[in-house]
Each structure stands twice: as C-alpha cells, then as structure tokens.
Tab-separated table of C-alpha atoms in Angstrom:
chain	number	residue	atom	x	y	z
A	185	UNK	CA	-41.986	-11.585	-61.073
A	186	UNK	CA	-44.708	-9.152	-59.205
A	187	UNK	CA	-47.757	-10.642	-61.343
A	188	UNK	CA	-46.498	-14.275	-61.165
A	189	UNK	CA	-46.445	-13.737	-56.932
A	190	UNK	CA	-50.348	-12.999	-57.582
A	191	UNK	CA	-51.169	-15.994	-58.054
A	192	UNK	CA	-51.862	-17.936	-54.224
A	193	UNK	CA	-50.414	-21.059	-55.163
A	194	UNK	CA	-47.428	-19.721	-56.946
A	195	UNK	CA	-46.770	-17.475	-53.526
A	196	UNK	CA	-47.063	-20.455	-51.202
A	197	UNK	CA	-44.257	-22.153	-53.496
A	198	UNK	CA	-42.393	-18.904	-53.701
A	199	UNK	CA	-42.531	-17.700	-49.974
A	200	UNK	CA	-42.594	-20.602	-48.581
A	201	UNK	CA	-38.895	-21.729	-49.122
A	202	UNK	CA	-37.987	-18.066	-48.821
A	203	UNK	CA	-39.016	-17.803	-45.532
A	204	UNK	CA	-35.983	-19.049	-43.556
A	205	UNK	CA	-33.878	-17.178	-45.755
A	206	UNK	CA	-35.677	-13.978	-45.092
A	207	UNK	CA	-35.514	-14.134	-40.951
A	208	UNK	CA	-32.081	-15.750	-41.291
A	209	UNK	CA	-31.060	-12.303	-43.230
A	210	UNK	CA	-33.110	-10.219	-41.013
A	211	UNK	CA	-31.176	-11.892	-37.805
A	212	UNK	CA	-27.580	-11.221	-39.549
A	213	UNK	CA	-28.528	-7.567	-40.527
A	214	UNK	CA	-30.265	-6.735	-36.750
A	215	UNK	CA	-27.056	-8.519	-35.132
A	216	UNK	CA	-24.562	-6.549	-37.249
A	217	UNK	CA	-26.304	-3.202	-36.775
A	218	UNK	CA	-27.398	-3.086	-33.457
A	219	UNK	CA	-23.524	-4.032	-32.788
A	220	UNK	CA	-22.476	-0.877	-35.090
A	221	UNK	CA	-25.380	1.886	-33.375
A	222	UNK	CA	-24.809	0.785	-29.784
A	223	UNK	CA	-21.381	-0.089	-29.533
A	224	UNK	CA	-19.452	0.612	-32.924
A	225	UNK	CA	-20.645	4.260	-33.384
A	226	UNK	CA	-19.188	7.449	-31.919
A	227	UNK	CA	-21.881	9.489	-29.974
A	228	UNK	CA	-22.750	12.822	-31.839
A	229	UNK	CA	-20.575	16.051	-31.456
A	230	UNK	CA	-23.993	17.828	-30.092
A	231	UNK	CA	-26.426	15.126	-29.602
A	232	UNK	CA	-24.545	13.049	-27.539
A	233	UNK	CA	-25.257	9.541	-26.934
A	234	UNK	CA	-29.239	10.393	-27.739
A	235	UNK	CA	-27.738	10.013	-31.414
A	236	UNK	CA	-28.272	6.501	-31.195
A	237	UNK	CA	-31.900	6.837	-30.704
A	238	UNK	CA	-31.746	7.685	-34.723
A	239	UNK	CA	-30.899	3.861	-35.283
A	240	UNK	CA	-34.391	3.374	-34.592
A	241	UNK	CA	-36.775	6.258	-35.085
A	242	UNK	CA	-35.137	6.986	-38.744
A	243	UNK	CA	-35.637	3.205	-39.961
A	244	UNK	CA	-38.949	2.950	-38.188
A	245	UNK	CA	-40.086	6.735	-39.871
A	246	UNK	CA	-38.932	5.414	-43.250
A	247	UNK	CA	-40.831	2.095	-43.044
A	248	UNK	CA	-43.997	3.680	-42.173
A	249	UNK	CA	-44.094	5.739	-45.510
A	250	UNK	CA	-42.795	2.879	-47.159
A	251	UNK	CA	-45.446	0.034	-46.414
A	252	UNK	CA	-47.876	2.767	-47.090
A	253	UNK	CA	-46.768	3.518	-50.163
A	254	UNK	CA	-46.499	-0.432	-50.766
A	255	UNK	CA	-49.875	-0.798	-49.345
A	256	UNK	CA	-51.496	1.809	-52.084
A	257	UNK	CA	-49.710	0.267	-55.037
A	258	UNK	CA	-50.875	-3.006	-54.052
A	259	UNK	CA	-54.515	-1.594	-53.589
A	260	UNK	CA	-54.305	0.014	-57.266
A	261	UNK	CA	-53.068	-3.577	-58.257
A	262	UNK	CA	-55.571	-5.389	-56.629
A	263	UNK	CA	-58.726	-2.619	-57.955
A	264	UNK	CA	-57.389	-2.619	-61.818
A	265	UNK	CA	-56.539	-6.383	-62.114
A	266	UNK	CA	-58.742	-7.940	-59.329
A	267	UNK	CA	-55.265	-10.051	-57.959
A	268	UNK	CA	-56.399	-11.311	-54.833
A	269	UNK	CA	-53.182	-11.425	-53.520
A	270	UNK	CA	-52.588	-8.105	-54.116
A	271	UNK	CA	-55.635	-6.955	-51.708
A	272	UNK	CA	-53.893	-9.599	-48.806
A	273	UNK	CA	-50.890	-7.918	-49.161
A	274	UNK	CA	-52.287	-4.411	-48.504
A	275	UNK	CA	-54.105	-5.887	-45.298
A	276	UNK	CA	-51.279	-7.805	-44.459
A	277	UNK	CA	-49.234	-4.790	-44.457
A	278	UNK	CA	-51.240	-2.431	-42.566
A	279	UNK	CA	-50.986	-3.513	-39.165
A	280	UNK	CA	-46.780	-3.853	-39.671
A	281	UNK	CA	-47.147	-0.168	-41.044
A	282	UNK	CA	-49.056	0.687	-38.253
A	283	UNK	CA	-46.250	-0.438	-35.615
A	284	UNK	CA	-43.674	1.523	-38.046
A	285	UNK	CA	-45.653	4.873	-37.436
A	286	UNK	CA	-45.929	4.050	-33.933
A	287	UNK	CA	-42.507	3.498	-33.086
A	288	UNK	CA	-41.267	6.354	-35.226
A	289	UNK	CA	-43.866	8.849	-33.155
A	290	UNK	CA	-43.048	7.324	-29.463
A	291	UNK	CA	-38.904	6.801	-30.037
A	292	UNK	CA	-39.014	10.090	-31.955
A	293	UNK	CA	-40.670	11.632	-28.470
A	294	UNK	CA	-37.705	9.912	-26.677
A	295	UNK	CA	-35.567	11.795	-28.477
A	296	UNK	CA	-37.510	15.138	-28.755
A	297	UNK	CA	-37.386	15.421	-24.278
A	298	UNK	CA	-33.779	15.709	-24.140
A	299	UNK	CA	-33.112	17.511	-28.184
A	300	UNK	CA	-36.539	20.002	-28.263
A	301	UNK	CA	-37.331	20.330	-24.559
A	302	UNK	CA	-40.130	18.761	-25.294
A	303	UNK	CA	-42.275	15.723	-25.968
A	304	UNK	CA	-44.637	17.177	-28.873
A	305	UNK	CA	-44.751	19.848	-31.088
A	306	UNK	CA	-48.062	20.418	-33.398
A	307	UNK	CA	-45.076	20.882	-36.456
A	308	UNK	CA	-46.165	19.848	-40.231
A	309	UNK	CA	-43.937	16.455	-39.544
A	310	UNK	CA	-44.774	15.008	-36.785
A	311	UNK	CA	-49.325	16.332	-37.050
A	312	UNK	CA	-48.441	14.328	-40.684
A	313	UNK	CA	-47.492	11.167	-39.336
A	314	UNK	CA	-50.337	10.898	-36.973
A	315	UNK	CA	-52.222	11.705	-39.310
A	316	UNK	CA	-50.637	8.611	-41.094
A	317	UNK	CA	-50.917	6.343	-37.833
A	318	UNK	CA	-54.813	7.424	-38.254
A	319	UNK	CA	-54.806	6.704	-41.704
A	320	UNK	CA	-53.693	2.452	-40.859
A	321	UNK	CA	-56.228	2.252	-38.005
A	322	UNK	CA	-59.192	3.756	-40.296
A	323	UNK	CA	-57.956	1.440	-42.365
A	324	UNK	CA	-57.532	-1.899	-40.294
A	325	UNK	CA	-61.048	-1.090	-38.650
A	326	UNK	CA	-61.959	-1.006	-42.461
A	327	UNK	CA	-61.464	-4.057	-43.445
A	328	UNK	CA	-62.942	-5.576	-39.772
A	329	UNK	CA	-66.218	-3.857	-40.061
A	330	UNK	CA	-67.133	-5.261	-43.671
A	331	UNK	CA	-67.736	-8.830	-43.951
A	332	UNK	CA	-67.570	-9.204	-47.769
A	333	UNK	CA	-63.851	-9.904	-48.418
A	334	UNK	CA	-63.833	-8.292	-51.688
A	335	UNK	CA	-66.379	-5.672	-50.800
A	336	UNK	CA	-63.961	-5.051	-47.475
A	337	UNK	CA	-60.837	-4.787	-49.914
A	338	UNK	CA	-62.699	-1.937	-52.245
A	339	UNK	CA	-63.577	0.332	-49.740
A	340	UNK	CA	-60.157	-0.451	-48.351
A	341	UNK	CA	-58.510	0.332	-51.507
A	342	UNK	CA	-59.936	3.647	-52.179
A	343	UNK	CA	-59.376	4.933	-48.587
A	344	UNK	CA	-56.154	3.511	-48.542
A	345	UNK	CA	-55.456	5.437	-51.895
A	346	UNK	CA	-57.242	8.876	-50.762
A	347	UNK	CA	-54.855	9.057	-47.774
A	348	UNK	CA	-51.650	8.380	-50.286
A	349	UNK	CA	-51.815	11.846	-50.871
A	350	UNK	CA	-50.080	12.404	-47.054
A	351	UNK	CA	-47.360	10.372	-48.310
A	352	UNK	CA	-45.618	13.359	-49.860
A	353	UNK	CA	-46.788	15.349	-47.890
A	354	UNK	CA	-45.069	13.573	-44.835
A	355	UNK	CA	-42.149	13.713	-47.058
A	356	UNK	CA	-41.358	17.519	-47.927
A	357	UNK	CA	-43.676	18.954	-44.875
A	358	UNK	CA	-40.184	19.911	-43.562
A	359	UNK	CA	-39.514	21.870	-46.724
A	360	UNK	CA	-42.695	23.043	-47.198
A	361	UNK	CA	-43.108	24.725	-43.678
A	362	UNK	CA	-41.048	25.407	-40.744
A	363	UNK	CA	-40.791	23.002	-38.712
A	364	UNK	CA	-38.905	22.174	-35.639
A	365	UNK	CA	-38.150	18.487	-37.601
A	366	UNK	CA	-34.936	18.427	-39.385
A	367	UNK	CA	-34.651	18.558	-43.238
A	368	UNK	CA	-34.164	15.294	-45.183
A	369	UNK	CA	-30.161	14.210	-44.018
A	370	UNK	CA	-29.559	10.749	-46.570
A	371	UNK	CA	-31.756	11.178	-49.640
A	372	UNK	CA	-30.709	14.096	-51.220
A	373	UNK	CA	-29.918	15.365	-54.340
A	374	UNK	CA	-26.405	16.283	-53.068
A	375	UNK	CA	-26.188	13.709	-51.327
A	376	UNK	CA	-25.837	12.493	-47.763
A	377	UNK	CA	-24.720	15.505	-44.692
A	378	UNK	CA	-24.407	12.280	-42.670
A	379	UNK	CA	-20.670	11.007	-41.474
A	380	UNK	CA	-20.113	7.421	-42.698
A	381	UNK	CA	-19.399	6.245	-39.272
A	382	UNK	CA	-23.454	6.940	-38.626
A	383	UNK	CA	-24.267	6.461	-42.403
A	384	UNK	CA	-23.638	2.928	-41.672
A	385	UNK	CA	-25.178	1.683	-38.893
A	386	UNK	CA	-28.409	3.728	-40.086
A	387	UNK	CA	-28.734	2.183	-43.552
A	388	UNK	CA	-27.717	-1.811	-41.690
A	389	UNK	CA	-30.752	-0.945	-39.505
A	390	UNK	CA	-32.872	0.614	-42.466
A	391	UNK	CA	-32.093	-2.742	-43.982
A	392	UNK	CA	-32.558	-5.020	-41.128
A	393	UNK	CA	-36.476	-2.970	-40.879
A	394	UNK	CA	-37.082	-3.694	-44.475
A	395	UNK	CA	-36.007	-7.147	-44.399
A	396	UNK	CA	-38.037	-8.025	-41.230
A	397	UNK	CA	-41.300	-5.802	-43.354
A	398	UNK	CA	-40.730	-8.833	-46.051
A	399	UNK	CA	-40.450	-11.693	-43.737
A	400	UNK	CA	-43.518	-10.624	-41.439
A	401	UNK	CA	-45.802	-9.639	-44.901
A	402	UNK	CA	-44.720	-13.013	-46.985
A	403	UNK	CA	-46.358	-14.851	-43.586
A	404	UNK	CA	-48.856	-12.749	-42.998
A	405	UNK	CA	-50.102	-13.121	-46.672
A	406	UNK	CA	-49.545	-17.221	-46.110
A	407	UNK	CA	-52.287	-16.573	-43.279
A	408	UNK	CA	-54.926	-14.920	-45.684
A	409	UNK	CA	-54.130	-17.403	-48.257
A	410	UNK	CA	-54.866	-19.924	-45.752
A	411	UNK	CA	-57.496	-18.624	-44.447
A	412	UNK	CA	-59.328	-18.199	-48.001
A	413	UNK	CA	-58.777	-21.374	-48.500
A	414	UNK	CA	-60.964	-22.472	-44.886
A	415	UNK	CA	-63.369	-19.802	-45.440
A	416	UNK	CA	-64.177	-21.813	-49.409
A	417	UNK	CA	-63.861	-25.137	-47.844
A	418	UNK	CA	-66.602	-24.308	-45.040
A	419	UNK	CA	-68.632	-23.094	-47.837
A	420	UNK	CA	-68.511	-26.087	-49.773
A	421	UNK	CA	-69.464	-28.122	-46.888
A	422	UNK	CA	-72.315	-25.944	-46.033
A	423	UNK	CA	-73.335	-26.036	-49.698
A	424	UNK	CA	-73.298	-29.888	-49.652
A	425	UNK	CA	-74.966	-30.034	-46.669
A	426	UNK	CA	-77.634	-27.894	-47.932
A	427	UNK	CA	-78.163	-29.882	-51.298
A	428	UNK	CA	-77.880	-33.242	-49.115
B	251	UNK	CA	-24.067	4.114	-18.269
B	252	UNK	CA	-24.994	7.854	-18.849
B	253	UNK	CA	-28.257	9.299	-17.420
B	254	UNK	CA	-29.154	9.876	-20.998
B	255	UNK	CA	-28.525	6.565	-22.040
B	256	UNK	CA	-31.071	5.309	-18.822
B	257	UNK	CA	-33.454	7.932	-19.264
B	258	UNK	CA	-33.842	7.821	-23.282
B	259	UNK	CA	-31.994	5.574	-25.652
B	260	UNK	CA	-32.516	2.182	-24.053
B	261	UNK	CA	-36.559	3.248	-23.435
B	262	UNK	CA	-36.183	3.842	-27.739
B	263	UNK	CA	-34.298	0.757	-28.038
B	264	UNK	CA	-36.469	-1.554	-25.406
B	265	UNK	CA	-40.074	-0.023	-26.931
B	266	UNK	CA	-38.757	-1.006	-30.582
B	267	UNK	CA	-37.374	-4.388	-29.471
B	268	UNK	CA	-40.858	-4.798	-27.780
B	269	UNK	CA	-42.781	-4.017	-30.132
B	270	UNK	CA	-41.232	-5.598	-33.502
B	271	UNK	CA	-40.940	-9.332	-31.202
B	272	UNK	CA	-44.621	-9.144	-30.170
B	273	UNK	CA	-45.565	-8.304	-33.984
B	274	UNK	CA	-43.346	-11.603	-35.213
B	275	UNK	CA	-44.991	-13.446	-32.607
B	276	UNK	CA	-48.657	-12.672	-32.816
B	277	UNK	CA	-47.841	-13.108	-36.750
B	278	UNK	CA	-46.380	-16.448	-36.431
B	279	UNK	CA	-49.356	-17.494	-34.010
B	280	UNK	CA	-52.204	-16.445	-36.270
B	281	UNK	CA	-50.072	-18.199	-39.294
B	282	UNK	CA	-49.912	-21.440	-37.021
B	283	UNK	CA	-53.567	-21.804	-36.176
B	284	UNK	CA	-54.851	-21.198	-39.627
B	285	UNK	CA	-52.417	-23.902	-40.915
B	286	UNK	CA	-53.869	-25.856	-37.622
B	287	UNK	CA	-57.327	-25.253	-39.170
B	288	UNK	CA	-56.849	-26.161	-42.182
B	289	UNK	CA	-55.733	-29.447	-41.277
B	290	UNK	CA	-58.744	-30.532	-39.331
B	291	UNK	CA	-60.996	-29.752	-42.276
C-alpha cells in the first residue's frame, strides 16, 4: 500500500478522491468531540473545569511526537529507496508538526497558570518538547536554505533522523526524571487511570487531530507533487529555448 | 461562565481553533496556486 503511494501519479489518483472523505471525517470527529469535552464531560474532581483544556493539549502533545516520528520514517524511506514522495511527505509534515508542538507548549501553559502556579518549568518534559519545536524549525529552515531539492531532502533527512533520538526521550522523560509533568495516563501497560467519561472525548479528539494530520499532509504532498511537476516543465522550456 | 473557563480553557480552545484553521487555509491556498500554475504552463 505504503510503496505503491510512492509513486506521484499513483498518489494524485489515490489522494485525490480521498480527500473529501478525509475532511468530511475530520468535520464528524471535531463536531462529535468538541460536543463531548465542552459540554458532554463532567469537570475533574480536582482540576475543575481546566480539565477540559486536556482535550487539546493531550491530542496536540501526541501529534507532535507522532508526525515526527512519521517524518523520520519517511526520511529513512526516502534515503534507502530514493521515493520522492517519501522526502515530500517529511517536508510536508514538518510545518503541521510544528503547529502540534506549538499548541501542546502554549495550551499546556494555559493549563500550567491555574494547575502549577506557574507558566514554565525547566522540567525534562516540557525543555524536551522545545527542544522538539527547535528540532521542526531547524528543519523547515533546512530545506529553505538549500536549493537542490534532493540535496535539500538529504541534509533534511539526516537531521531530521539525528533529532529522532528526542522522540523517546520526550516520551519516558517523565519516568526517567522528576518532573512536575504527569506520568503517561492512556498508554500503559496496565492500562488506562483515565475515567471513560474523559477517556472518550480525549481519544474522539486524538482522532479528530490525526485525521485532520492526514487530510492537511495528502494536500500538502499534492502541492510538492505539483510543484515538481512546474519546476521540470520550466526546465524543459528553458532547455528548448536554449537549444532553439 | 466560570472565571476559569474565561481566563484559561476558551484561550486553549480559541489558540487551537486558530491555529489548526489558519494551517488548513494557508495549505489549501498554496495547493490552489500551484494547481493555478500549472495550468498556465
């Protein structure tokens, strides 16, 4: 399925028709669990109503590790089989991933003030996903400063692959160290600690995230497609002009 | 509404909003003007 999708004009078939499907999903699973965080869901025995605050800043943290991890397989794809649709999908990813990490850091602020007392803490979980918001600029300003496409998506690649090693990192820094973070609450090997009345509403939003990741990376790739294809059409005219 | 609601879920809820709508639409713009391109060539 994965290597057939490398090929540009079997994508365009693939995502094109896809497309409405995707936001149409995205729009059902958004409508649906905004309805169950804001409205449906009790407020927290001790966090109050700044539970709902979690709706947001858990989907968004997930999502950021998630296109990054996404973003290094598809770099390893696109350096050990050359699939040029593998290296648009990495830069297609990265500014989406970037807008994860964000959101995670500022609503996870929000909800630090009233929870912490404060805004910031220099803990192993939150220094580690800065350090992963760092990681998708370096790596956006990457891929601008080279103007070789494929040169662009090699040094890319391995920077994007170096800085998979905060991936785990990100993940266990909260059972690694101590940190003023939280411990993992959904995946673990026991199981959830979360109620089902917030279970829900988390994983319809952690759904409604990943579903709106797809829909914005299947256009986003379209776009680099597209403009691969304008980039080798210009050429050709500049060739023929030259051998005119 | 609560003062905790004012002061800290909907500024979560209105920065996410904000932020995922202006990704979808600079997203769909860029998509739009390379198809736009490629036309005129």
């Amino acid at each position: 399925m994965l290597s057939a999708l490398a090929n540009p004009k079997r994508f365009m078939e693939f995502s094109g028709p896809a497309l409405p499907w995707l936001w149409g999903a995205c729009a059902g699973a958004f409508a649906i669990g905004i309805y169950l965080a804001l409205f449906a869901s009790p407020p927290d025995y001790q966090q109050g109503e700044t539970v709902r605050i979690m709706y947001v800043h858990v989907p968004a943290a997930w999502m950021a590790m998630f296109v990054y991890t996404f973003m290094a397989t598809a770099s390893l794809a696109g350096m050990i089989w050359g699939h040029r649709v593998a290296d648009f999908a990495a830069k297609a990813a990265a500014p989406v991933g970037a807008v994860f990490t964000a959101l995670a850091l500022i609503t996870g602020m929000r909800w630090g003030k009233p929870m912490w007392g404060a805004w910031w803490q220099w803990d192993a979980r939150l220094t580690s996903v800065l350090i992963l918001f760092f990681l998708y600029l370096g790596y956006m300003a990457l891929w601008a400063a080279i103007e070789d496409p494929f040169r662009a998506a090699r040094a890319a690649a391995i920077l994007c692959l170096l800085g998979f090693v905060n991936i785990p990192i990100i993940k266990f820094s909260v059972d690694w160290w101590s940190t003023l973070h939280q411990p993992a609450s959904v995946f673990r090997a026991d199981g959830p600690t979360i109620d089902g009345s917030m279970l829900a509403p988390l994983l319809v939003m952690a759904t409604a995230y990943s579903l709106l990741f797809a829909a914005i990376l299947f256009v986003r790739v379209r776009t680099e497609i597209i403009g691969q294809r304008i980039r080798a059409l210009r050429q050709m005219a500049l060739s023929e002009d030259a051998s005119a | 509404m609560s003062e905790t609601y004012a002061e800290y879920v909907w500024p979560a809820w209105v920065v996410s909003a904000t932020a995922l709508s202006v990704l979808v639409a600079l997203s769909l713009r860029a998509y739009r003007q390379h198809v736009r391109r490629l036309a005129e060539l």
